[in-house]
PDB file of C-alpha atoms in Angstrom:
ATOM      1  CA  MET L 203       0.000   0.000   0.000  1.00  0.00           C
ATOM      2  CA  ALA L 204       3.075   2.290   0.249  1.00  0.00           C
ATOM      3  CA  ILE L 205       2.827   3.079  -3.443  1.00  0.00           C
ATOM      4  CA  TYR L 206      -0.859   3.990  -3.109  1.00  0.00           C
ATOM      5  CA  LYS L 207      -0.108   6.233  -0.109  1.00  0.00           C
ATOM      6  CA  GLN L 208       2.651   7.937  -2.054  1.00  0.00           C
ATOM      7  CA  ALA L 209       0.414   8.432  -5.077  1.00  0.00           C
ATOM      8  CA  PHE L 210      -2.539   9.558  -2.918  1.00  0.00           C
ATOM      9  CA  ARG L 211      -0.367  12.107  -1.115  1.00  0.00           C
ATOM     10  CA  PHE L 212       0.953  13.723  -4.283  1.00  0.00           C
ATOM     11  CA  GLY L 213      -1.972  13.009  -6.681  1.00  0.00           C
ATOM     12  CA  SER L 214      -0.912  12.479 -10.282  1.00  0.00           C
ATOM     13  CA  GLY L 215       2.741  11.824 -10.757  1.00  0.00           C
ATOM     14  CA  SER L 216       5.519   9.989 -12.504  1.00  0.00           C
ATOM     15  CA  VAL L 217       6.180   6.359 -11.774  1.00  0.00           C
ATOM     16  CA  GLY L 218       9.877   7.025 -11.806  1.00  0.00           C
ATOM     17  CA  GLN L 219       9.579   9.876  -9.294  1.00  0.00           C
ATOM     18  CA  ALA L 220       7.484   7.753  -6.933  1.00  0.00           C
ATOM     19  CA  ALA L 221      10.017   4.941  -7.140  1.00  0.00           C
ATOM     20  CA  GLU L 222      12.838   7.305  -6.144  1.00  0.00           C
ATOM     21  CA  VAL L 223      10.898   8.650  -3.162  1.00  0.00           C
ATOM     22  CA  LEU L 224      10.132   5.133  -1.874  1.00  0.00           C
ATOM     23  CA  GLY L 225      13.603   3.811  -2.554  1.00  0.00           C
ATOM     24  CA  LEU L 226      12.255   1.104  -4.893  1.00  0.00           C
ATOM     25  CA  SER L 227      13.654  -0.080  -8.135  1.00  0.00           C
ATOM     26  CA  VAL L 228      11.587   0.730 -11.198  1.00  0.00           C
ATOM     27  CA  GLU L 229      10.797  -3.001 -11.596  1.00  0.00           C
ATOM     28  CA  GLU L 230       9.544  -3.273  -8.001  1.00  0.00           C
ATOM     29  CA  HIS L 231       7.508  -0.134  -8.343  1.00  0.00           C
ATOM     30  CA  ASP L 232       6.008  -1.302 -11.665  1.00  0.00           C
ATOM     31  CA  ALA L 233       4.942  -4.624 -10.167  1.00  0.00           C
ATOM     32  CA  GLY L 234       3.132  -2.863  -7.328  1.00  0.00           C
ATOM     33  CA  LEU L 235       1.650  -0.312  -9.686  1.00  0.00           C
ATOM     34  CA  ARG L 236       0.252  -3.021 -11.989  1.00  0.00           C
ATOM     35  CA  GLU L 237      -1.518  -4.531  -9.000  1.00  0.00           C
ATOM     36  CA  LEU L 238      -2.985  -1.146  -8.032  1.00  0.00           C
ATOM     37  CA  ILE L 239      -4.218  -0.640 -11.591  1.00  0.00           C
ATOM     38  CA  ARG L 240      -5.728  -4.131 -11.544  1.00  0.00           C
ATOM     39  CA  LEU L 241      -7.543  -3.277  -8.314  1.00  0.00           C
ATOM     40  CA  GLY L 242      -8.736   0.039  -9.771  1.00  0.00           C
ATOM     41  CA  LEU L 243      -6.938   2.196  -7.163  1.00  0.00           C
ATOM     42  CA  VAL L 244      -4.953   4.128  -9.769  1.00  0.00           C
ATOM     43  CA  THR L 245      -5.258   4.689 -13.507  1.00  0.00           C
ATOM     44  CA  ALA L 246      -2.470   5.137 -16.032  1.00  0.00           C
ATOM     45  CA  GLY L 247      -2.479   8.240 -18.173  1.00  0.00           C
ATOM     46  CA  ARG L 248      -3.757   7.946 -21.720  1.00  0.00           C
ATOM     47  CA  ASP L 249      -1.031  10.121 -23.195  1.00  0.00           C
ATOM     48  CA  ASP L 250       1.787   8.978 -20.919  1.00  0.00           C
ATOM     49  CA  PRO L 251       1.431   5.564 -19.187  1.00  0.00           C
ATOM     50  CA  ASP L 252       4.309   6.618 -16.891  1.00  0.00           C
ATOM     51  CA  VAL L 253       1.986   9.148 -15.246  1.00  0.00           C
ATOM     52  CA  VAL L 254      -0.710   7.748 -12.950  1.00  0.00           C
ATOM     53  CA  THR L 255      -3.851   9.251 -11.416  1.00  0.00           C
ATOM     54  CA  VAL L 256      -5.067   8.192  -8.003  1.00  0.00           C
ATOM     55  CA  VAL L 257      -8.665   7.052  -7.690  1.00  0.00           C
ATOM     56  CA  PRO L 258     -10.333   8.189  -4.434  1.00  0.00           C
ATOM     57  CA  PRO L 259     -10.643   5.317  -1.946  1.00  0.00           C
ATOM     58  CA  GLU L 260     -14.457   5.377  -1.780  1.00  0.00           C
ATOM     59  CA  ILE L 261     -14.697   5.068  -5.576  1.00  0.00           C
ATOM     60  CA  ALA L 262     -11.955   2.443  -5.718  1.00  0.00           C
ATOM     61  CA  ILE L 263     -13.740   0.340  -3.097  1.00  0.00           C
ATOM     62  CA  VAL L 264     -17.002   0.428  -5.065  1.00  0.00           C
ATOM     63  CA  ARG L 265     -15.163  -0.572  -8.253  1.00  0.00           C
ATOM     64  CA  VAL L 266     -13.355  -3.438  -6.549  1.00  0.00           C
ATOM     65  CA  LEU L 267     -16.557  -4.736  -4.982  1.00  0.00           C
ATOM     66  CA  GLU L 268     -18.426  -4.463  -8.303  1.00  0.00           C
ATOM     67  CA  ARG L 269     -15.668  -6.303 -10.140  1.00  0.00           C
ATOM     68  CA  ASP L 270     -15.575  -9.023  -7.488  1.00  0.00           C
ATOM     69  CA  ARG L 271     -19.354  -9.285  -7.642  1.00  0.00           C
ATOM     70  CA  GLU L 272     -19.167  -9.798 -11.421  1.00  0.00           C
ATOM     71  CA  THR L 273     -16.423 -12.392 -10.972  1.00  0.00           C
ATOM     72  CA  LEU L 274     -18.496 -14.189  -8.355  1.00  0.00           C
ATOM     73  CA  THR L 275     -21.515 -14.192 -10.693  1.00  0.00           C
ATOM     74  CA  ARG L 276     -19.434 -15.716 -13.488  1.00  0.00           C
ATOM     75  CA  TYR L 277     -18.138 -18.399 -11.136  1.00  0.00           C
ATOM     76  CA  ARG L 278     -21.674 -19.118  -9.927  1.00  0.00           C
ATOM     77  CA  ASP L 279     -22.948 -19.449 -13.511  1.00  0.00           C
ATOM     78  CA  THR L 280     -20.038 -21.735 -14.389  1.00  0.00           C
ATOM     79  CA  ILE L 281     -20.675 -23.918 -11.345  1.00  0.00           C
ATOM     80  CA  ALA L 282     -24.398 -24.132 -12.181  1.00  0.00           C
ATOM     81  CA  ALA L 283     -23.666 -25.166 -15.777  1.00  0.00           C
ATOM     82  CA  THR L 284     -21.110 -27.735 -14.635  1.00  0.00           C
ATOM     83  CA  SER L 285     -23.523 -29.121 -12.048  1.00  0.00           C
ATOM     84  CA  GLU L 286     -26.262 -29.467 -14.670  1.00  0.00           C
ATOM     85  CA  SER L 287     -23.889 -31.308 -17.011  1.00  0.00           C
ATOM     86  CA  LEU L 288     -22.782 -33.651 -14.234  1.00  0.00           C
ATOM     87  CA  GLU L 289     -26.396 -34.418 -13.341  1.00  0.00           C
ATOM     88  CA  ARG L 290     -27.092 -35.421 -16.941  1.00  0.00           C
ATOM     89  CA  ILE L 291     -23.983 -37.609 -16.993  1.00  0.00           C
ATOM     90  CA  VAL L 292     -24.951 -39.294 -13.725  1.00  0.00           C
ATOM     91  CA  GLU L 293     -28.495 -39.898 -14.941  1.00  0.00           C
ATOM     92  CA  ARG L 294     -27.304 -41.364 -18.240  1.00  0.00           C
ATOM     93  CA  PHE L 295     -24.210 -43.320 -17.313  1.00  0.00           C
ATOM     94  CA  LEU L 296     -24.205 -44.136 -13.602  1.00  0.00           C
ATOM     95  CA  PRO L 297     -26.320 -46.857 -11.973  1.00  0.00           C
ATOM     96  CA  LEU L 298     -29.111 -46.262  -9.508  1.00  0.00           C
ATOM     97  CA  GLY L 299     -27.636 -48.856  -7.174  1.00  0.00           C
ATOM     98  CA  PRO L 300     -24.360 -50.663  -6.523  1.00  0.00           C
ATOM     99  CA  GLY L 301     -22.615 -52.641  -9.233  1.00  0.00           C
ATOM    100  CA  PRO L 302     -21.703 -51.840 -12.838  1.00  0.00           C
ATOM    101  CA  ARG L 303     -24.333 -50.267 -15.088  1.00  0.00           C
ATOM    102  CA  LEU L 304     -25.422 -52.281 -18.121  1.00  0.00           C
ATOM    103  CA  ASP L 305     -25.891 -50.260 -21.291  1.00  0.00           C
ATOM    104  CA  LEU L 306     -29.012 -52.184 -22.194  1.00  0.00           C
ATOM    105  CA  GLU L 307     -32.472 -51.345 -23.489  1.00  0.00           C
ATOM    106  CA  PHE L 308     -35.531 -53.550 -24.045  1.00  0.00           C
ATOM    107  CA  GLU L 309     -38.718 -52.912 -25.980  1.00  0.00           C
ATOM    108  CA  VAL L 310     -41.706 -55.245 -25.886  1.00  0.00           C
ATOM    109  CA  ILE L 311     -43.481 -55.136 -29.258  1.00  0.00           C
ATOM    110  CA  GLU L 312     -46.897 -56.752 -29.566  1.00  0.00           C
ATOM    111  CA  ASP L 313     -47.910 -55.070 -32.826  1.00  0.00           C
ATOM    112  CA  LEU L 314     -46.702 -57.209 -35.753  1.00  0.00           C
ATOM    113  CA  ALA L 315     -46.513 -54.154 -38.006  1.00  0.00           C
ATOM    114  CA  ARG L 316     -44.140 -52.596 -35.492  1.00  0.00           C
ATOM    115  CA  VAL L 317     -42.067 -55.808 -35.519  1.00  0.00           C
ATOM    116  CA  ALA L 318     -41.746 -55.458 -39.300  1.00  0.00           C
ATOM    117  CA  GLU L 319     -40.653 -51.835 -38.823  1.00  0.00           C
ATOM    118  CA  MET L 320     -38.019 -52.964 -36.338  1.00  0.00           C
ATOM    119  CA  LEU L 321     -36.726 -55.516 -38.860  1.00  0.00           C
ATOM    120  CA  ASP L 322     -36.507 -52.772 -41.479  1.00  0.00           C
ATOM    121  CA  MET L 323     -34.599 -50.570 -39.036  1.00  0.00           C
ATOM    122  CA  MET L 324     -32.138 -53.352 -38.217  1.00  0.00           C
ATOM    123  CA  THR L 325     -31.674 -53.938 -41.947  1.00  0.00           C
ATOM    124  CA  ASP L 326     -30.900 -50.257 -42.506  1.00  0.00           C
ATOM    125  CA  LEU L 327     -28.567 -49.995 -39.499  1.00  0.00           C
ATOM    126  CA  GLY L 328     -26.675 -53.218 -40.166  1.00  0.00           C
ATOM    127  CA  ARG L 329     -23.051 -52.655 -41.102  1.00  0.00           C
ATOM    128  CA  ASP L 330     -21.125 -55.874 -40.562  1.00  0.00           C
ATOM    129  CA  GLU L 331     -23.111 -59.017 -39.849  1.00  0.00           C
ATOM    130  CA  MET L 332     -26.651 -60.340 -39.649  1.00  0.00           C
ATOM    131  CA  LEU L 333     -27.364 -63.655 -37.909  1.00  0.00           C
ATOM    132  CA  SER L 334     -30.720 -65.427 -37.800  1.00  0.00           C
ATOM    133  CA  MET L 335     -32.059 -68.631 -36.294  1.00  0.00           C
ATOM    134  CA  HIS L 336     -35.349 -70.262 -37.357  1.00  0.00           C
ATOM    135  CA  PRO L 337     -36.617 -73.257 -35.353  1.00  0.00           C
ATOM    136  CA  GLY L 338     -40.167 -73.150 -36.699  1.00  0.00           C
ATOM    137  CA  PRO L 339     -43.098 -73.410 -36.808  1.00  0.00           C
ATOM    138  CA  LEU L 340     -43.523 -73.227 -40.572  1.00  0.00           C
ATOM    139  CA  PRO L 341     -43.786 -69.541 -41.562  1.00  0.00           C
ATOM    140  CA  PRO L 342     -46.567 -68.415 -43.911  1.00  0.00           C
ATOM    141  CA  GLU L 343     -45.363 -68.135 -47.502  1.00  0.00           C
ATOM    142  CA  HIS L 344     -46.419 -64.491 -47.823  1.00  0.00           C
ATOM    143  CA  LEU L 345     -44.211 -63.491 -44.881  1.00  0.00           C
ATOM    144  CA  LEU L 346     -41.182 -65.055 -46.536  1.00  0.00           C
ATOM    145  CA  ARG L 347     -41.905 -63.287 -49.800  1.00  0.00           C
ATOM    146  CA  GLU L 348     -42.380 -59.961 -48.017  1.00  0.00           C
ATOM    147  CA  GLY L 349     -39.020 -60.352 -46.281  1.00  0.00           C
ATOM    148  CA  LEU L 350     -37.075 -60.886 -49.507  1.00  0.00           C
ATOM    149  CA  ALA L 351     -36.656 -57.146 -50.087  1.00  0.00           C
ATOM    150  CA  ARG L 352     -34.865 -56.798 -46.738  1.00  0.00           C
ATOM    151  CA  ASP L 353     -32.722 -59.845 -47.467  1.00  0.00           C
ATOM    152  CA  ARG L 354     -31.782 -58.488 -50.869  1.00  0.00           C
ATOM    153  CA  ARG L 355     -30.761 -55.101 -49.435  1.00  0.00           C
ATOM    154  CA  LEU L 356     -28.467 -56.793 -46.932  1.00  0.00           C
ATOM    155  CA  GLY L 357     -26.850 -58.869 -49.650  1.00  0.00           C
ATOM    156  CA  GLU L 358     -26.328 -55.865 -51.896  1.00  0.00           C
ATOM    157  CA  ARG L 359     -24.520 -54.022 -49.099  1.00  0.00           C
ATOM    158  CA  GLY L 360     -22.063 -56.874 -48.610  1.00  0.00           C
ATOM    159  CA  LEU L 361     -22.825 -57.825 -45.001  1.00  0.00           C
ATOM    160  CA  SER L 362     -21.841 -61.213 -43.635  1.00  0.00           C
ATOM    161  CA  LEU L 363     -25.136 -63.134 -43.650  1.00  0.00           C
ATOM    162  CA  ARG L 364     -25.639 -66.419 -41.815  1.00  0.00           C
ATOM    163  CA  ALA L 365     -28.904 -68.235 -41.160  1.00  0.00           C
ATOM    164  CA  LEU L 366     -29.810 -71.437 -39.313  1.00  0.00           C
ATOM    165  CA  TYR L 367     -32.929 -73.510 -40.077  1.00  0.00           C
ATOM    166  CA  VAL L 368     -34.265 -76.793 -38.769  1.00  0.00           C
ATOM    167  CA  LYS L 369     -34.053 -79.449 -41.465  1.00  0.00           C
ATOM    168  CA  GLN L 370     -37.759 -80.229 -41.530  1.00  0.00           C
ATOM    169  CA  LEU L 371     -38.548 -76.681 -42.702  1.00  0.00           C
ATOM    170  CA  THR L 372     -36.348 -77.036 -45.764  1.00  0.00           C
ATOM    171  CA  THR L 373     -38.435 -79.919 -47.110  1.00  0.00           C
ATOM    172  CA  THR L 374     -41.376 -77.571 -47.716  1.00  0.00           C
ATOM    173  CA  PRO L 375     -41.226 -76.445 -51.373  1.00  0.00           C
ATOM    174  CA  TYR L 376     -41.866 -72.732 -50.841  1.00  0.00           C
ATOM    175  CA  VAL L 377     -39.348 -72.616 -47.984  1.00  0.00           C
ATOM    176  CA  ALA L 378     -36.764 -74.360 -50.173  1.00  0.00           C
ATOM    177  CA  THR L 379     -37.439 -71.798 -52.900  1.00  0.00           C
ATOM    178  CA  TYR L 380     -37.011 -68.982 -50.401  1.00  0.00           C
ATOM    179  CA  LEU L 381     -33.714 -70.411 -49.162  1.00  0.00           C
ATOM    180  CA  ARG L 382     -32.421 -70.590 -52.721  1.00  0.00           C
ATOM    181  CA  GLU L 383     -33.192 -66.899 -53.024  1.00  0.00           C
ATOM    182  CA  LEU L 384     -31.229 -66.205 -49.844  1.00  0.00           C
ATOM    183  CA  ILE L 385     -28.252 -68.128 -51.169  1.00  0.00           C
ATOM    184  CA  SER L 386     -28.372 -66.067 -54.358  1.00  0.00           C
ATOM    185  CA  PHE L 387     -28.210 -62.914 -52.185  1.00  0.00           C
ATOM    186  CA  GLY L 388     -25.045 -64.161 -50.467  1.00  0.00           C
ATOM    187  CA  TYR L 389     -26.450 -65.911 -47.398  1.00  0.00           C
ATOM    188  CA  GLU L 390     -24.613 -68.851 -45.865  1.00  0.00           C
ATOM    189  CA  ILE L 391     -27.274 -71.281 -44.670  1.00  0.00           C
ATOM    190  CA  ARG L 392     -26.951 -74.296 -42.397  1.00  0.00           C
ATOM    191  CA  THR L 393     -29.459 -76.759 -41.024  1.00  0.00           C
ATOM    192  CA  THR L 394     -29.749 -78.832 -37.879  1.00  0.00           C
ATOM    193  CA  THR L 395     -32.320 -81.057 -36.224  1.00  0.00           C
ATOM    194  CA  THR L 396     -33.335 -78.662 -33.428  1.00  0.00           C
ATOM    195  CA  LEU L 397     -32.879 -75.011 -32.532  1.00  0.00           C
ATOM    196  CA  PRO L 398     -33.728 -73.404 -29.177  1.00  0.00           C
ATOM    197  CA  ILE L 399     -35.353 -70.108 -30.173  1.00  0.00           C
ATOM    198  CA  ARG L 400     -36.014 -67.829 -33.092  1.00  0.00           C
ATOM    199  CA  MET L 401     -33.703 -64.825 -33.122  1.00  0.00           C
ATOM    200  CA  ILE L 402     -32.283 -62.177 -35.413  1.00  0.00           C
ATOM    201  CA  ILE L 403     -29.021 -60.467 -34.439  1.00  0.00           C
ATOM    202  CA  CYS L 404     -27.538 -57.344 -36.024  1.00  0.00           C
ATOM    203  CA  ASP L 405     -23.853 -56.454 -35.575  1.00  0.00           C
ATOM    204  CA  ALA L 406     -23.737 -58.224 -32.177  1.00  0.00           C
ATOM    205  CA  ARG L 407     -25.506 -55.134 -30.843  1.00  0.00           C
ATOM    206  CA  ARG L 408     -29.233 -55.446 -31.587  1.00  0.00           C
ATOM    207  CA  ALA L 409     -31.477 -58.479 -31.471  1.00  0.00           C
ATOM    208  CA  LEU L 410     -35.092 -59.563 -31.883  1.00  0.00           C
ATOM    209  CA  ILE L 411     -36.416 -62.580 -30.001  1.00  0.00           C
ATOM    210  CA  PRO L 412     -40.028 -63.803 -29.721  1.00  0.00           C
ATOM    211  CA  LEU L 413     -42.225 -62.483 -26.953  1.00  0.00           C
ATOM    212  CA  ASP L 414     -43.660 -66.000 -26.644  1.00  0.00           C
ATOM    213  CA  PRO L 415     -41.487 -68.754 -28.193  1.00  0.00           C
ATOM    214  CA  THR L 416     -44.528 -71.037 -28.464  1.00  0.00           C
ATOM    215  CA  HIS L 417     -46.616 -68.458 -30.331  1.00  0.00           C
ATOM    216  CA  GLY L 418     -44.863 -66.775 -33.242  1.00  0.00           C
ATOM    217  CA  GLN L 419     -47.562 -64.139 -33.767  1.00  0.00           C
ATOM    218  CA  ALA L 420     -47.469 -62.857 -30.174  1.00  0.00           C
ATOM    219  CA  GLY L 421     -44.884 -60.182 -30.887  1.00  0.00           C
ATOM    220  CA  ALA L 422     -41.210 -59.706 -30.143  1.00  0.00           C
ATOM    221  CA  ILE L 423     -38.709 -58.302 -27.683  1.00  0.00           C
ATOM    222  CA  ALA L 424     -36.195 -55.849 -29.150  1.00  0.00           C
ATOM    223  CA  ILE L 425     -32.850 -55.786 -27.355  1.00  0.00           C
ATOM    224  CA  ASP L 426     -30.266 -53.037 -27.782  1.00  0.00           C
ATOM    225  CA  GLY L 427     -27.030 -53.589 -25.889  1.00  0.00           C
ATOM    226  CA  GLU L 428     -23.851 -55.558 -26.458  1.00  0.00           C
ATOM    227  CA  VAL L 429     -23.833 -57.059 -22.953  1.00  0.00           C
ATOM    228  CA  MET L 430     -27.001 -59.074 -23.545  1.00  0.00           C
ATOM    229  CA  VAL L 431     -26.648 -59.619 -27.280  1.00  0.00           C
ATOM    230  CA  ARG L 432     -23.163 -61.097 -26.874  1.00  0.00           C
ATOM    231  CA  SER L 433     -24.751 -63.991 -24.990  1.00  0.00           C
ATOM    232  CA  LEU L 434     -27.232 -64.536 -27.826  1.00  0.00           C
ATOM    233  CA  VAL L 435     -24.351 -64.552 -30.305  1.00  0.00           C
ATOM    234  CA  ARG L 436     -22.693 -67.301 -28.262  1.00  0.00           C
ATOM    235  CA  VAL L 437     -25.896 -69.345 -28.466  1.00  0.00           C
ATOM    236  CA  PHE L 438     -25.994 -68.845 -32.228  1.00  0.00           C
ATOM    237  CA  GLU L 439     -22.329 -69.789 -32.689  1.00  0.00           C
ATOM    238  CA  HIS L 440     -22.815 -72.949 -30.627  1.00  0.00           C
ATOM    239  CA  CYS L 441     -25.728 -74.016 -32.815  1.00  0.00           C
ATOM    240  CA  TRP L 442     -23.787 -73.044 -35.938  1.00  0.00           C
ATOM    241  CA  GLN L 443     -20.922 -75.343 -35.023  1.00  0.00           C
ATOM    242  CA  ASP L 444     -23.350 -78.240 -34.552  1.00  0.00           C
ATOM    243  CA  SER L 445     -25.083 -77.648 -37.894  1.00  0.00           C
ATOM    244  CA  SER L 446     -24.249 -78.620 -41.454  1.00  0.00           C
ATOM    245  CA  PRO L 447     -24.364 -76.686 -44.746  1.00  0.00           C
ATOM    246  CA  LEU L 448     -27.727 -76.779 -46.481  1.00  0.00           C
ATOM    247  CA  ALA L 449     -27.681 -79.847 -48.722  1.00  0.00           C
ATOM    248  CA  GLY L 450     -29.412 -79.994 -52.072  1.00  0.00           C
ATOM    249  CA  SER L 451     -30.278 -76.308 -52.136  1.00  0.00           C
ATOM    250  CA  LEU L 452     -29.170 -75.925 -55.711  1.00  0.00           C
ATOM    251  CA  ASN L 453     -29.137 -79.423 -57.123  1.00  0.00           C
ATOM    252  CA  GLU L 454     -32.063 -81.337 -55.712  1.00  0.00           C
ATOM    253  CA  GLN L 455     -32.618 -82.647 -59.231  1.00  0.00           C
ATOM    254  CA  PRO L 456     -29.462 -84.523 -60.380  1.00  0.00           C
ATOM    255  CA  ALA L 457     -28.120 -83.389 -63.732  1.00  0.00           C
ATOM    256  CA  ASN L 458     -28.243 -86.917 -65.142  1.00  0.00           C
ATOM    257  CA  GLN L 459     -32.035 -86.905 -64.728  1.00  0.00           C
ATOM    258  CA  LEU L 460     -32.389 -84.072 -67.248  1.00  0.00           C
ATOM    259  CA  THR L 461     -33.343 -84.969 -70.760  1.00  0.00           C
ATOM    260  CA  GLU L 462     -31.100 -83.984 -73.628  1.00  0.00           C
ATOM    261  CA  GLN L 463     -33.659 -81.382 -74.659  1.00  0.00           C
ATOM    262  CA  GLU L 464     -33.750 -79.926 -71.141  1.00  0.00           C
ATOM    263  CA  HIS L 465     -29.952 -79.744 -71.113  1.00  0.00           C
ATOM    264  CA  THR L 466     -30.020 -77.831 -74.380  1.00  0.00           C
ATOM    265  CA  VAL L 467     -32.755 -75.462 -73.214  1.00  0.00           C
ATOM    266  CA  LEU L 468     -30.821 -74.672 -70.038  1.00  0.00           C
ATOM    267  CA  ARG L 469     -27.616 -74.077 -71.937  1.00  0.00           C
ATOM    268  CA  LEU L 470     -29.349 -71.687 -74.339  1.00  0.00           C
ATOM    269  CA  LEU L 471     -31.103 -69.932 -71.449  1.00  0.00           C
ATOM    270  CA  ALA L 472     -27.738 -69.394 -69.804  1.00  0.00           C
ATOM    271  CA  VAL L 473     -26.483 -67.488 -72.849  1.00  0.00           C
ATOM    272  CA  GLY L 474     -29.593 -65.297 -72.913  1.00  0.00           C
ATOM    273  CA  MET L 475     -31.673 -66.735 -75.768  1.00  0.00           C
ATOM    274  CA  LYS L 476     -35.418 -66.076 -75.896  1.00  0.00           C
ATOM    275  CA  ASP L 477     -38.022 -68.843 -76.225  1.00  0.00           C
ATOM    276  CA  GLU L 478     -38.504 -68.215 -79.962  1.00  0.00           C
ATOM    277  CA  GLN L 479     -34.759 -68.490 -80.600  1.00  0.00           C
ATOM    278  CA  ILE L 480     -34.501 -71.656 -78.501  1.00  0.00           C
ATOM    279  CA  GLY L 481     -37.474 -73.201 -80.355  1.00  0.00           C
ATOM    280  CA  ARG L 482     -35.875 -72.539 -83.723  1.00  0.00           C
ATOM    281  CA  ALA L 483     -32.530 -73.872 -82.519  1.00  0.00           C
ATOM    282  CA  ILE L 484     -33.889 -77.241 -81.305  1.00  0.00           C
ATOM    283  CA  GLY L 485     -36.796 -77.554 -83.722  1.00  0.00           C
ATOM    284  CA  VAL L 486     -39.766 -77.374 -81.333  1.00  0.00           C
ATOM    285  CA  SER L 487     -42.655 -74.965 -80.837  1.00  0.00           C
ATOM    286  CA  VAL L 488     -42.461 -71.898 -78.642  1.00  0.00           C
ATOM    287  CA  ARG L 489     -45.189 -73.404 -76.436  1.00  0.00           C
ATOM    288  CA  THR L 490     -43.031 -76.505 -75.833  1.00  0.00           C
ATOM    289  CA  VAL L 491     -40.045 -74.332 -74.939  1.00  0.00           C
ATOM    290  CA  SER L 492     -42.142 -72.213 -72.554  1.00  0.00           C
ATOM    291  CA  ARG L 493     -43.521 -75.304 -70.842  1.00  0.00           C
ATOM    292  CA  THR L 494     -40.012 -76.784 -70.493  1.00  0.00           C
ATOM    293  CA  VAL L 495     -38.627 -73.535 -69.125  1.00  0.00           C
ATOM    294  CA  SER L 496     -41.469 -73.218 -66.597  1.00  0.00           C
ATOM    295  CA  ASP L 497     -40.843 -76.754 -65.362  1.00  0.00           C
ATOM    296  CA  LEU L 498     -37.101 -76.148 -65.055  1.00  0.00           C
ATOM    297  CA  MET L 499     -37.700 -72.885 -63.166  1.00  0.00           C
ATOM    298  CA  ARG L 500     -39.964 -74.720 -60.752  1.00  0.00           C
ATOM    299  CA  ARG L 501     -37.354 -77.427 -60.168  1.00  0.00           C
ATOM    300  CA  LEU L 502     -34.592 -74.846 -59.712  1.00  0.00           C
ATOM    301  CA  GLY L 503     -36.753 -72.729 -57.401  1.00  0.00           C
ATOM    302  CA  VAL L 504     -36.289 -69.454 -59.279  1.00  0.00           C
ATOM    303  CA  GLN L 505     -38.605 -66.743 -60.581  1.00  0.00           C
ATOM    304  CA  SER L 506     -36.976 -65.661 -63.845  1.00  0.00           C
ATOM    305  CA  ARG L 507     -35.365 -67.221 -66.906  1.00  0.00           C
ATOM    306  CA  PHE L 508     -32.113 -65.431 -66.219  1.00  0.00           C
ATOM    307  CA  GLN L 509     -31.996 -66.836 -62.679  1.00  0.00           C
ATOM    308  CA  ALA L 510     -32.696 -70.286 -64.088  1.00  0.00           C
ATOM    309  CA  GLY L 511     -29.670 -70.109 -66.372  1.00  0.00           C
ATOM    310  CA  VAL L 512     -27.415 -68.830 -63.608  1.00  0.00           C
ATOM    311  CA  ARG L 513     -28.707 -71.296 -61.015  1.00  0.00           C
ATOM    312  CA  ALA L 514     -28.360 -74.253 -63.399  1.00  0.00           C
ATOM    313  CA  ALA L 515     -24.734 -73.296 -64.012  1.00  0.00           C
ATOM    314  CA  GLN L 516     -24.111 -73.004 -60.268  1.00  0.00           C
ATOM    315  CA  ALA L 517     -25.676 -76.409 -59.699  1.00  0.00           C
ATOM    316  CA  GLY L 518     -23.562 -78.024 -62.384  1.00  0.00           C
ATOM    317  CA  TRP L 519     -26.534 -78.814 -64.625  1.00  0.00           C
ATOM    318  CA  VAL L 520     -24.838 -77.022 -67.502  1.00  0.00           C
ATOM    319  CA  GLU L 521     -21.237 -76.112 -68.166  1.00  0.00           C
TER     320      GLU L 521
END
């Protein structure tokens, strides 16, 4: 306070002169003066910073208190904002009781339309892998057909696709046809004698399981959380190891049971010929060619002539 007393006694004055009177070095005097300026007890001249003006004590006290009040308000606002952020973090990430918190969410879905929406969402969100397990009962044909669009989208995006079915389901013609479609989309399919539960798993993060395993139309439980879904993945992998690749999916009809005419029709289909061209090439009517093609498509389990040619080549029916 010696500097303030000196300045207050003489009013405005030079920093250098005040330093000489007090016996202080210029550096020592400057350090004290900077503190007085910070506190608002003196002000430096606009034209010459070396000349200071003393602020009366009553005014200086008001200024200091006002500045401290503003500082305190800023601190209080900062503390309030920090406290609010911490409360949100605690609510979101910390448990209500002892023990580690599980990042896990469940949704019970009884509306079948909502189940379909959830399947669409999982299809859109899938990035790496989709696993599915199908123990039965036999699904309605229209549900399988409706699901093909989702299956195709997954295949087009290059996900790893694996599906498990009980063997007895694959003996039903429309199921076998559906499975052939899945294989054409890139699915790897295996079969086994029994499976514990129907489930669909997306990226080891999301899963759908039946609300009532004995009643497939009762709805589903949607699970979002790696902690729980990891256990379901282990169940799937265990069943996968005990299963075998789907047999006869492409070649249920041995090639040696095809007639020579059927062989020729398939070969010409594979190169893209139309029925009229095939008829002229083998000397039969267009109606005969169409009937032969329809029968071959049925046996191959496909919906188009192009698919028939490709599938026959995959099955080894044509070279």
